[in-house]
JSON list of N, CA and C in Angstrom, two decimals:
[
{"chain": "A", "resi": 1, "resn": "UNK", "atom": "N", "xyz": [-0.74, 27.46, -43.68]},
{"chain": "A", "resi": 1, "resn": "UNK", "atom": "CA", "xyz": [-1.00, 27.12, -42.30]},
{"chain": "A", "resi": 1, "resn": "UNK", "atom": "C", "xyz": [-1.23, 28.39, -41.49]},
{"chain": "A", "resi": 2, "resn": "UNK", "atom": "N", "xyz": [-1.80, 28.14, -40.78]},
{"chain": "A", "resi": 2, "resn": "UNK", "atom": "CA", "xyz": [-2.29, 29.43, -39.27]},
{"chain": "A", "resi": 2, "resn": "UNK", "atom": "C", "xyz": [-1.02, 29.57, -38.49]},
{"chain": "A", "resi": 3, "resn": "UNK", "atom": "N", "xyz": [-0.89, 30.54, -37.87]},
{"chain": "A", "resi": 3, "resn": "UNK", "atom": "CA", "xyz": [-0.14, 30.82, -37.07]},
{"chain": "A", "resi": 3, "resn": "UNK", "atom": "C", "xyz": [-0.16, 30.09, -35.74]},
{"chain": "A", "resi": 4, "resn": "UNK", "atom": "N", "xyz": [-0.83, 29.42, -35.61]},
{"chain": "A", "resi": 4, "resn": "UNK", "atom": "CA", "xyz": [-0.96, 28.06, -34.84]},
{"chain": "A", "resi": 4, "resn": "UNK", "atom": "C", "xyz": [-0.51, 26.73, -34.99]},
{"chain": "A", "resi": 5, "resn": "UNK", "atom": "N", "xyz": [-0.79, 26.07, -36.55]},
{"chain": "A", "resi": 5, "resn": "UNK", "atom": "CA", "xyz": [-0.44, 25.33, -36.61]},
{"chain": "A", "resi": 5, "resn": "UNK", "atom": "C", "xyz": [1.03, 25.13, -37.28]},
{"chain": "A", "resi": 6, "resn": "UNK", "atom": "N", "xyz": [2.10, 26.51, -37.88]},
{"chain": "A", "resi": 6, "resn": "UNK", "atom": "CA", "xyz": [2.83, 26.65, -38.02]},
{"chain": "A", "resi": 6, "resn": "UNK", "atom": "C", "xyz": [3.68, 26.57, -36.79]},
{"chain": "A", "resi": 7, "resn": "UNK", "atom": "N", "xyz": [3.33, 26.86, -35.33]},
{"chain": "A", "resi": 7, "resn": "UNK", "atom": "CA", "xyz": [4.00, 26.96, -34.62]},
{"chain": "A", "resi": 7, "resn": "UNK", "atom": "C", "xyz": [4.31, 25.21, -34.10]},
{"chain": "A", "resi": 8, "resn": "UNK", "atom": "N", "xyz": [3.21, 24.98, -34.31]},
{"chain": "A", "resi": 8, "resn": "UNK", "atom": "CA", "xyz": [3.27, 23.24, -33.74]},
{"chain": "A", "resi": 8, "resn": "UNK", "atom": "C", "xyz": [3.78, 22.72, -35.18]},
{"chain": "A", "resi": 9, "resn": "UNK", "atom": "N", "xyz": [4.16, 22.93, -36.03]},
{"chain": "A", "resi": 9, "resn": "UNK", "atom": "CA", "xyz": [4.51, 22.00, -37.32]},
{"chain": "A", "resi": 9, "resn": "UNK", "atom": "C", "xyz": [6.26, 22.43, -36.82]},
{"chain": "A", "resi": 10, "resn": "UNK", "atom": "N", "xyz": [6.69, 23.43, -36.22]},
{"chain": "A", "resi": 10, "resn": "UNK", "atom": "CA", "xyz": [7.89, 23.96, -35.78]},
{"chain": "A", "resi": 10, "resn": "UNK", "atom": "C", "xyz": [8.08, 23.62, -34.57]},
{"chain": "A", "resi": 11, "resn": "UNK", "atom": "N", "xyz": [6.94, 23.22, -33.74]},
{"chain": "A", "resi": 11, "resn": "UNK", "atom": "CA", "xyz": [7.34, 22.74, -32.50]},
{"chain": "A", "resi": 11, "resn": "UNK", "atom": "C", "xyz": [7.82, 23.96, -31.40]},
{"chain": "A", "resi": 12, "resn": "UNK", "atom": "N", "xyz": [7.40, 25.24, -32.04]},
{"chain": "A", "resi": 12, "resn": "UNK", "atom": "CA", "xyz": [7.44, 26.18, -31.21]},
{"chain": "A", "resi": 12, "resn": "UNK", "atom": "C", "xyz": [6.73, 26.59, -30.73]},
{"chain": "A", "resi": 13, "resn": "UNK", "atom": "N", "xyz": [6.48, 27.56, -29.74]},
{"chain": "A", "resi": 13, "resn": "UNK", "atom": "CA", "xyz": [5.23, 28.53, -28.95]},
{"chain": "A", "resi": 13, "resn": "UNK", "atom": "C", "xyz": [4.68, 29.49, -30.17]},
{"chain": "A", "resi": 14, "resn": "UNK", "atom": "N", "xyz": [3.70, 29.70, -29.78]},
{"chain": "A", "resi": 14, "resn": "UNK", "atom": "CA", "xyz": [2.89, 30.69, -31.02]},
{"chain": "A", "resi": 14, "resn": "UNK", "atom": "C", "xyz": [3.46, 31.93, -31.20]},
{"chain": "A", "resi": 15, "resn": "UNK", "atom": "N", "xyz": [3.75, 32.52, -29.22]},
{"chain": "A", "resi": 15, "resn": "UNK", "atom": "CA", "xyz": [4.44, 33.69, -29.34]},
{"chain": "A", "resi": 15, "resn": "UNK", "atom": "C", "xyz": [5.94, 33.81, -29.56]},
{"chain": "A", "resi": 16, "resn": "UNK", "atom": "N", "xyz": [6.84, 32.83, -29.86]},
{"chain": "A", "resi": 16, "resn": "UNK", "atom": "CA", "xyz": [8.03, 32.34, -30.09]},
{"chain": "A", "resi": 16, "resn": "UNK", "atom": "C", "xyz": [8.00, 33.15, -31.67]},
{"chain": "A", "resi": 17, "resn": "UNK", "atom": "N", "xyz": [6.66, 32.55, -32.59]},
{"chain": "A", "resi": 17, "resn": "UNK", "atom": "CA", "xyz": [6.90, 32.52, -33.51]},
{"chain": "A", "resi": 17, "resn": "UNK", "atom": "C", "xyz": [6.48, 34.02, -33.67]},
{"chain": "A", "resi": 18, "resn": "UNK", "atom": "N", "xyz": [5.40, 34.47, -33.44]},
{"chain": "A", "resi": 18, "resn": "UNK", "atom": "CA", "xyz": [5.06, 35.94, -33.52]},
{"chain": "A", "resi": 18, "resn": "UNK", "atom": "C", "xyz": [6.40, 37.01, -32.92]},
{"chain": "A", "resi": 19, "resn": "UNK", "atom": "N", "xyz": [7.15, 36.72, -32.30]},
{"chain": "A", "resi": 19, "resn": "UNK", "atom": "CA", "xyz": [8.31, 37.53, -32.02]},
{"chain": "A", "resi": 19, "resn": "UNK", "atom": "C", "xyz": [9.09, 37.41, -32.87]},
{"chain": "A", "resi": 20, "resn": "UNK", "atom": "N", "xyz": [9.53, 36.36, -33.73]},
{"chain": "A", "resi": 20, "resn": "UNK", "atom": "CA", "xyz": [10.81, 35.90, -35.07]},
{"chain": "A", "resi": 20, "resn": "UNK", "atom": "C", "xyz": [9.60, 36.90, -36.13]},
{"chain": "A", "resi": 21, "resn": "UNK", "atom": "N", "xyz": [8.66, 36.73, -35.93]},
{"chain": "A", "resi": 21, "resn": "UNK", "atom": "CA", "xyz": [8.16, 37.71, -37.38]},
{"chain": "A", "resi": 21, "resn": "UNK", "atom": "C", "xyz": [8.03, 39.46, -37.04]},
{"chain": "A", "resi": 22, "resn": "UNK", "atom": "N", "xyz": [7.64, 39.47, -35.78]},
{"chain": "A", "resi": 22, "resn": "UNK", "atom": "CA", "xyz": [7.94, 41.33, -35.32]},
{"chain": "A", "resi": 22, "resn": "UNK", "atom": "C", "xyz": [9.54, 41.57, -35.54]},
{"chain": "A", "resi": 23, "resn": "UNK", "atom": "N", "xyz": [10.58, 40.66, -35.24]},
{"chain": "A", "resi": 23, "resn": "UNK", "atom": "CA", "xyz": [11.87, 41.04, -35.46]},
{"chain": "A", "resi": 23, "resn": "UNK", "atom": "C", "xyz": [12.08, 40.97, -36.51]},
{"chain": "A", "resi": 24, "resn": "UNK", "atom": "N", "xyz": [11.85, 40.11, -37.71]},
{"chain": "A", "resi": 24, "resn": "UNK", "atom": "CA", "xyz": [12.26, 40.33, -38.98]},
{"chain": "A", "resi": 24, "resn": "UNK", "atom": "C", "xyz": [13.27, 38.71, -39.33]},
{"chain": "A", "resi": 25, "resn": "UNK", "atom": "N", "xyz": [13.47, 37.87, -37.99]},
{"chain": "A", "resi": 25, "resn": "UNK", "atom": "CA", "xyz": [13.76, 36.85, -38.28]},
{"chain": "A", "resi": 25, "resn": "UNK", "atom": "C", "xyz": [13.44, 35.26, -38.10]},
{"chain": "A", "resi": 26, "resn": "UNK", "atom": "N", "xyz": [12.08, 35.32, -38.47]},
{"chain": "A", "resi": 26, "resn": "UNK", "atom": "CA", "xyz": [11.40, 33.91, -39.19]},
{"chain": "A", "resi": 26, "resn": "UNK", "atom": "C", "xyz": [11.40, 33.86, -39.59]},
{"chain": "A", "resi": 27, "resn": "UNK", "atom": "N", "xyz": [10.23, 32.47, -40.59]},
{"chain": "A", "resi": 27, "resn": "UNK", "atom": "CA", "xyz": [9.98, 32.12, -41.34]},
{"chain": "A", "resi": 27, "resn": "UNK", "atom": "C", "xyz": [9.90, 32.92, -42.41]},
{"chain": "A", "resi": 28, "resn": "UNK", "atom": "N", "xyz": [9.37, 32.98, -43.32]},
{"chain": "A", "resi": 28, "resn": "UNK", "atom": "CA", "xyz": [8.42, 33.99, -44.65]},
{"chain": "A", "resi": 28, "resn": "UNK", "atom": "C", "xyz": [6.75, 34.16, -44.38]},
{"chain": "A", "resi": 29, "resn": "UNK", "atom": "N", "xyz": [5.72, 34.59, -44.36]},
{"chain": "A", "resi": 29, "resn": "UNK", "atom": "CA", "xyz": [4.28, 34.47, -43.93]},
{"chain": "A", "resi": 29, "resn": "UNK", "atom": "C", "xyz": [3.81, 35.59, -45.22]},
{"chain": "A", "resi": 30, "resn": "UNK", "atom": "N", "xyz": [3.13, 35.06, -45.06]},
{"chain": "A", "resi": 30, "resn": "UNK", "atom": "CA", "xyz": [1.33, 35.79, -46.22]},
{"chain": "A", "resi": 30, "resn": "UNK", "atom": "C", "xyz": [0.57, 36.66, -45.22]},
{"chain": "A", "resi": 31, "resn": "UNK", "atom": "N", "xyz": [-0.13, 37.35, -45.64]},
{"chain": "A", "resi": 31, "resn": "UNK", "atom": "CA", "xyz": [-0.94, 37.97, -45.10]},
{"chain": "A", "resi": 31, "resn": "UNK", "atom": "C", "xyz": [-2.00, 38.10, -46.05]},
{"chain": "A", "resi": 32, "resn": "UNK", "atom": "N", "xyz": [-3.08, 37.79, -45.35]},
{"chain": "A", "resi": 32, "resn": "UNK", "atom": "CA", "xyz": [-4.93, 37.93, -46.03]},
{"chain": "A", "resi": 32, "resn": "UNK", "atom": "C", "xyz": [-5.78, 38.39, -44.98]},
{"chain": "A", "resi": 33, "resn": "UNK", "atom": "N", "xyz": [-5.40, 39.81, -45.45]},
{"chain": "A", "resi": 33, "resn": "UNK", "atom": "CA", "xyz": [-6.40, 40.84, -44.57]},
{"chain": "A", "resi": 33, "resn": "UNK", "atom": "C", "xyz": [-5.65, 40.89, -43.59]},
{"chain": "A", "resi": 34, "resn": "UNK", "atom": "N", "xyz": [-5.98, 40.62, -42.43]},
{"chain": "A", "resi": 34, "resn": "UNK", "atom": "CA", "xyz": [-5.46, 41.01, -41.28]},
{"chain": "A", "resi": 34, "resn": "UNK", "atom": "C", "xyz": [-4.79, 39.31, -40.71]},
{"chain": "A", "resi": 35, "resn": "UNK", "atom": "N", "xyz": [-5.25, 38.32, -41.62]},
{"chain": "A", "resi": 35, "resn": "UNK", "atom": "CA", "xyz": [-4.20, 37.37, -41.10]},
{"chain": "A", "resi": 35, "resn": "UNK", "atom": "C", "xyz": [-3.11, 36.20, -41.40]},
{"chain": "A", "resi": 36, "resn": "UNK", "atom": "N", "xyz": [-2.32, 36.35, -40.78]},
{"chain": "A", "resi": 36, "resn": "UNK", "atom": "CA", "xyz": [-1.12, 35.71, -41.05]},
{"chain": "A", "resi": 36, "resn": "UNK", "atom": "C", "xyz": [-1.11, 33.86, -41.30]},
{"chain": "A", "resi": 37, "resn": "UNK", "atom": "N", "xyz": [-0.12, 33.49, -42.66]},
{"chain": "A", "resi": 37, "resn": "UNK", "atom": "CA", "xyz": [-0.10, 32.41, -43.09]},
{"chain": "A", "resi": 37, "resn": "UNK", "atom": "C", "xyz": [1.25, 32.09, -43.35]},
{"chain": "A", "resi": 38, "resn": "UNK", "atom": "N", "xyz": [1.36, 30.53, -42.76]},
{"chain": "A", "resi": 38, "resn": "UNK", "atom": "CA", "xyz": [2.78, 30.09, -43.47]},
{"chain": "A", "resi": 38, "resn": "UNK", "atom": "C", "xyz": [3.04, 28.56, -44.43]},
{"chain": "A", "resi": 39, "resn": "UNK", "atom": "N", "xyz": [3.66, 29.34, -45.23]},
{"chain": "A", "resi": 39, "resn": "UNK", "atom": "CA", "xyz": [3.45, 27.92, -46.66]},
{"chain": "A", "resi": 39, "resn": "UNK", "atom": "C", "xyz": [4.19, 27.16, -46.36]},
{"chain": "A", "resi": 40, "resn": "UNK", "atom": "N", "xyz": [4.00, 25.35, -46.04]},
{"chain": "A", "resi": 40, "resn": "UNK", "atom": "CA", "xyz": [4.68, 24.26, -45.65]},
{"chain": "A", "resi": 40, "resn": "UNK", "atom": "C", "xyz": [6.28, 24.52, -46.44]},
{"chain": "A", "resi": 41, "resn": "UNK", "atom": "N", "xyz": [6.42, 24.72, -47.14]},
{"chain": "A", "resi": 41, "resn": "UNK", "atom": "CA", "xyz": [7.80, 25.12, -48.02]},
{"chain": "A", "resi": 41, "resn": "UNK", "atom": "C", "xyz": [8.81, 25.99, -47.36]},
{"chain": "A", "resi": 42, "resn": "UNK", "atom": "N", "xyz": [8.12, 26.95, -47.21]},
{"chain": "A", "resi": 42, "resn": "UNK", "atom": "CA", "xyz": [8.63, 28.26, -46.80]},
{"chain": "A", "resi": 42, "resn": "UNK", "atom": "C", "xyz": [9.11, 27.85, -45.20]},
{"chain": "A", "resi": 43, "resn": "UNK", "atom": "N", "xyz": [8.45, 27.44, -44.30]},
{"chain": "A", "resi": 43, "resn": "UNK", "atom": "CA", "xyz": [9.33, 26.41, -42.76]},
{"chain": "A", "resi": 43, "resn": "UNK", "atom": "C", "xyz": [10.08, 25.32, -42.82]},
{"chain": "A", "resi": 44, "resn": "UNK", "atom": "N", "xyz": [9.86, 24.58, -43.94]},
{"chain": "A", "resi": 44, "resn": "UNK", "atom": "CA", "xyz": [10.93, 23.58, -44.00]},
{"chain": "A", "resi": 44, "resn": "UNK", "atom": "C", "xyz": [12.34, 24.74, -44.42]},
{"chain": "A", "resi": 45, "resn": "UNK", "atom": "N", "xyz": [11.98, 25.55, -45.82]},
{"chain": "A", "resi": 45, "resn": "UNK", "atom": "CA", "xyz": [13.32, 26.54, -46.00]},
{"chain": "A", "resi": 45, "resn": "UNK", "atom": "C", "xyz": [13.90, 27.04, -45.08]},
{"chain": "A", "resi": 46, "resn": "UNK", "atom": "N", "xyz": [13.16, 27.84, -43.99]},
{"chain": "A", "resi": 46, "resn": "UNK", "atom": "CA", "xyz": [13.98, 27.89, -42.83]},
{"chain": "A", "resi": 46, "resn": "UNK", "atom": "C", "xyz": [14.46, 27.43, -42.15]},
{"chain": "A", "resi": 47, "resn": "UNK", "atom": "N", "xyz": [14.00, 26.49, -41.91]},
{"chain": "A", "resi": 47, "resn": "UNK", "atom": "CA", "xyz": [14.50, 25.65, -40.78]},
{"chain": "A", "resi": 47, "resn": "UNK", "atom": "C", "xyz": [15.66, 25.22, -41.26]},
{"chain": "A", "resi": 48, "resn": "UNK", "atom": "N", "xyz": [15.80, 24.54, -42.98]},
{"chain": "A", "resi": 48, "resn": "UNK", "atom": "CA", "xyz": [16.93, 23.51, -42.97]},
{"chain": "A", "resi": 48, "resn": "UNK", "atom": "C", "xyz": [18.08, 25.12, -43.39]},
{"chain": "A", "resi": 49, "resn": "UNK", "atom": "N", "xyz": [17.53, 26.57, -43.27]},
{"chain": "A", "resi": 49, "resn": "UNK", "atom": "CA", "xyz": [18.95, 27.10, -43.25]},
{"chain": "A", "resi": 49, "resn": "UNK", "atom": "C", "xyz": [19.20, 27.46, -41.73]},
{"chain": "A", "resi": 50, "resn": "UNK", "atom": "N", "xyz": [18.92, 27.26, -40.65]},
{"chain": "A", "resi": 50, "resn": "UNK", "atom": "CA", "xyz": [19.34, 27.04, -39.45]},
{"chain": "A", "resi": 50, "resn": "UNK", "atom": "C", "xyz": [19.84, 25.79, -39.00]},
{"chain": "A", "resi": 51, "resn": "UNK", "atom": "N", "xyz": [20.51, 25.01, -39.79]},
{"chain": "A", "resi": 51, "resn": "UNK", "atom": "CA", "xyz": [20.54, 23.80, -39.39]},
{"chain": "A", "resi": 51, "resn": "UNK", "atom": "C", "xyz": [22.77, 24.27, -39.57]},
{"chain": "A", "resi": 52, "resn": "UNK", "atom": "N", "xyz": [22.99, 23.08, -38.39]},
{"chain": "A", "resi": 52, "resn": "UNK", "atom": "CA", "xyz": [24.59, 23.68, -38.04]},
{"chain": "A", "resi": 52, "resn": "UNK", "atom": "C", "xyz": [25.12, 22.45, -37.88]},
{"chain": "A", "resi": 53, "resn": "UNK", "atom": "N", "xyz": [26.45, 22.32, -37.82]},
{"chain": "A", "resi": 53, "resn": "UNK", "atom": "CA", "xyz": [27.11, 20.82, -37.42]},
{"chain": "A", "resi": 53, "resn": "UNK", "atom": "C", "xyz": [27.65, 21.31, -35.95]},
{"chain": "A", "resi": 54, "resn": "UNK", "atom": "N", "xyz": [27.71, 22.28, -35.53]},
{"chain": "A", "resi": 54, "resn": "UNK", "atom": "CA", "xyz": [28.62, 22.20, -34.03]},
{"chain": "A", "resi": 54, "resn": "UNK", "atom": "C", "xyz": [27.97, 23.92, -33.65]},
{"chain": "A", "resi": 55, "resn": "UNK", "atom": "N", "xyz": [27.99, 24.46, -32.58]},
{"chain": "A", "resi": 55, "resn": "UNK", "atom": "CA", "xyz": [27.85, 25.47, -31.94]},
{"chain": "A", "resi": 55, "resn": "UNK", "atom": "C", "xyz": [28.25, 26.68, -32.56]},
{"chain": "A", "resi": 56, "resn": "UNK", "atom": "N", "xyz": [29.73, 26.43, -32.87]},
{"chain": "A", "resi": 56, "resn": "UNK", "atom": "CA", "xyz": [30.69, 27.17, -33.49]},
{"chain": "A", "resi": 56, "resn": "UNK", "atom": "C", "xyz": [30.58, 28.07, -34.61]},
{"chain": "A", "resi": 57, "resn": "UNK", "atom": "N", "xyz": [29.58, 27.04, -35.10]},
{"chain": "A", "resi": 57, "resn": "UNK", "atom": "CA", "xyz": [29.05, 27.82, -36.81]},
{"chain": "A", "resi": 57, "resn": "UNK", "atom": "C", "xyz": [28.39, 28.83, -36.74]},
{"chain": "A", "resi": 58, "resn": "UNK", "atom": "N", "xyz": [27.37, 29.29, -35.33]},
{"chain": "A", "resi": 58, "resn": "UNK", "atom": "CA", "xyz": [26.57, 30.25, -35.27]},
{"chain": "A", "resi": 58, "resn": "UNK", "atom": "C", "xyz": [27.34, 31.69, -35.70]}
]
């Protein structure tokens, strides 16, 4: 997926997501050439390890 439609498959802002990848904490992404890709696998993996039962856990 594009860095577009990764952000809407996440339900986030594009630049939401481009800031978690300059910091070092998003998803996983590809790169071909100069542009960035994210494998349907690789956002579900993240996501379900951000997933918490209460506040507390953070």
């Amino acid at each position: 997926m594009s860095v577009v439609e990764a952000a809407a498959y996440l339900r986030l802002k594009r630049r939401t997501l481009d800031n978690m990848r300059w910091a070092g904490g998003g998803p996983r992404y590809r790169k071909h050439g100069g542009r960035v890709f994210y494998h349907r696998d690789e956002l579900e993996a993240w996501s379900k390890r951000r997933e918490f039962r209460s506040t507390s856990e953070r």
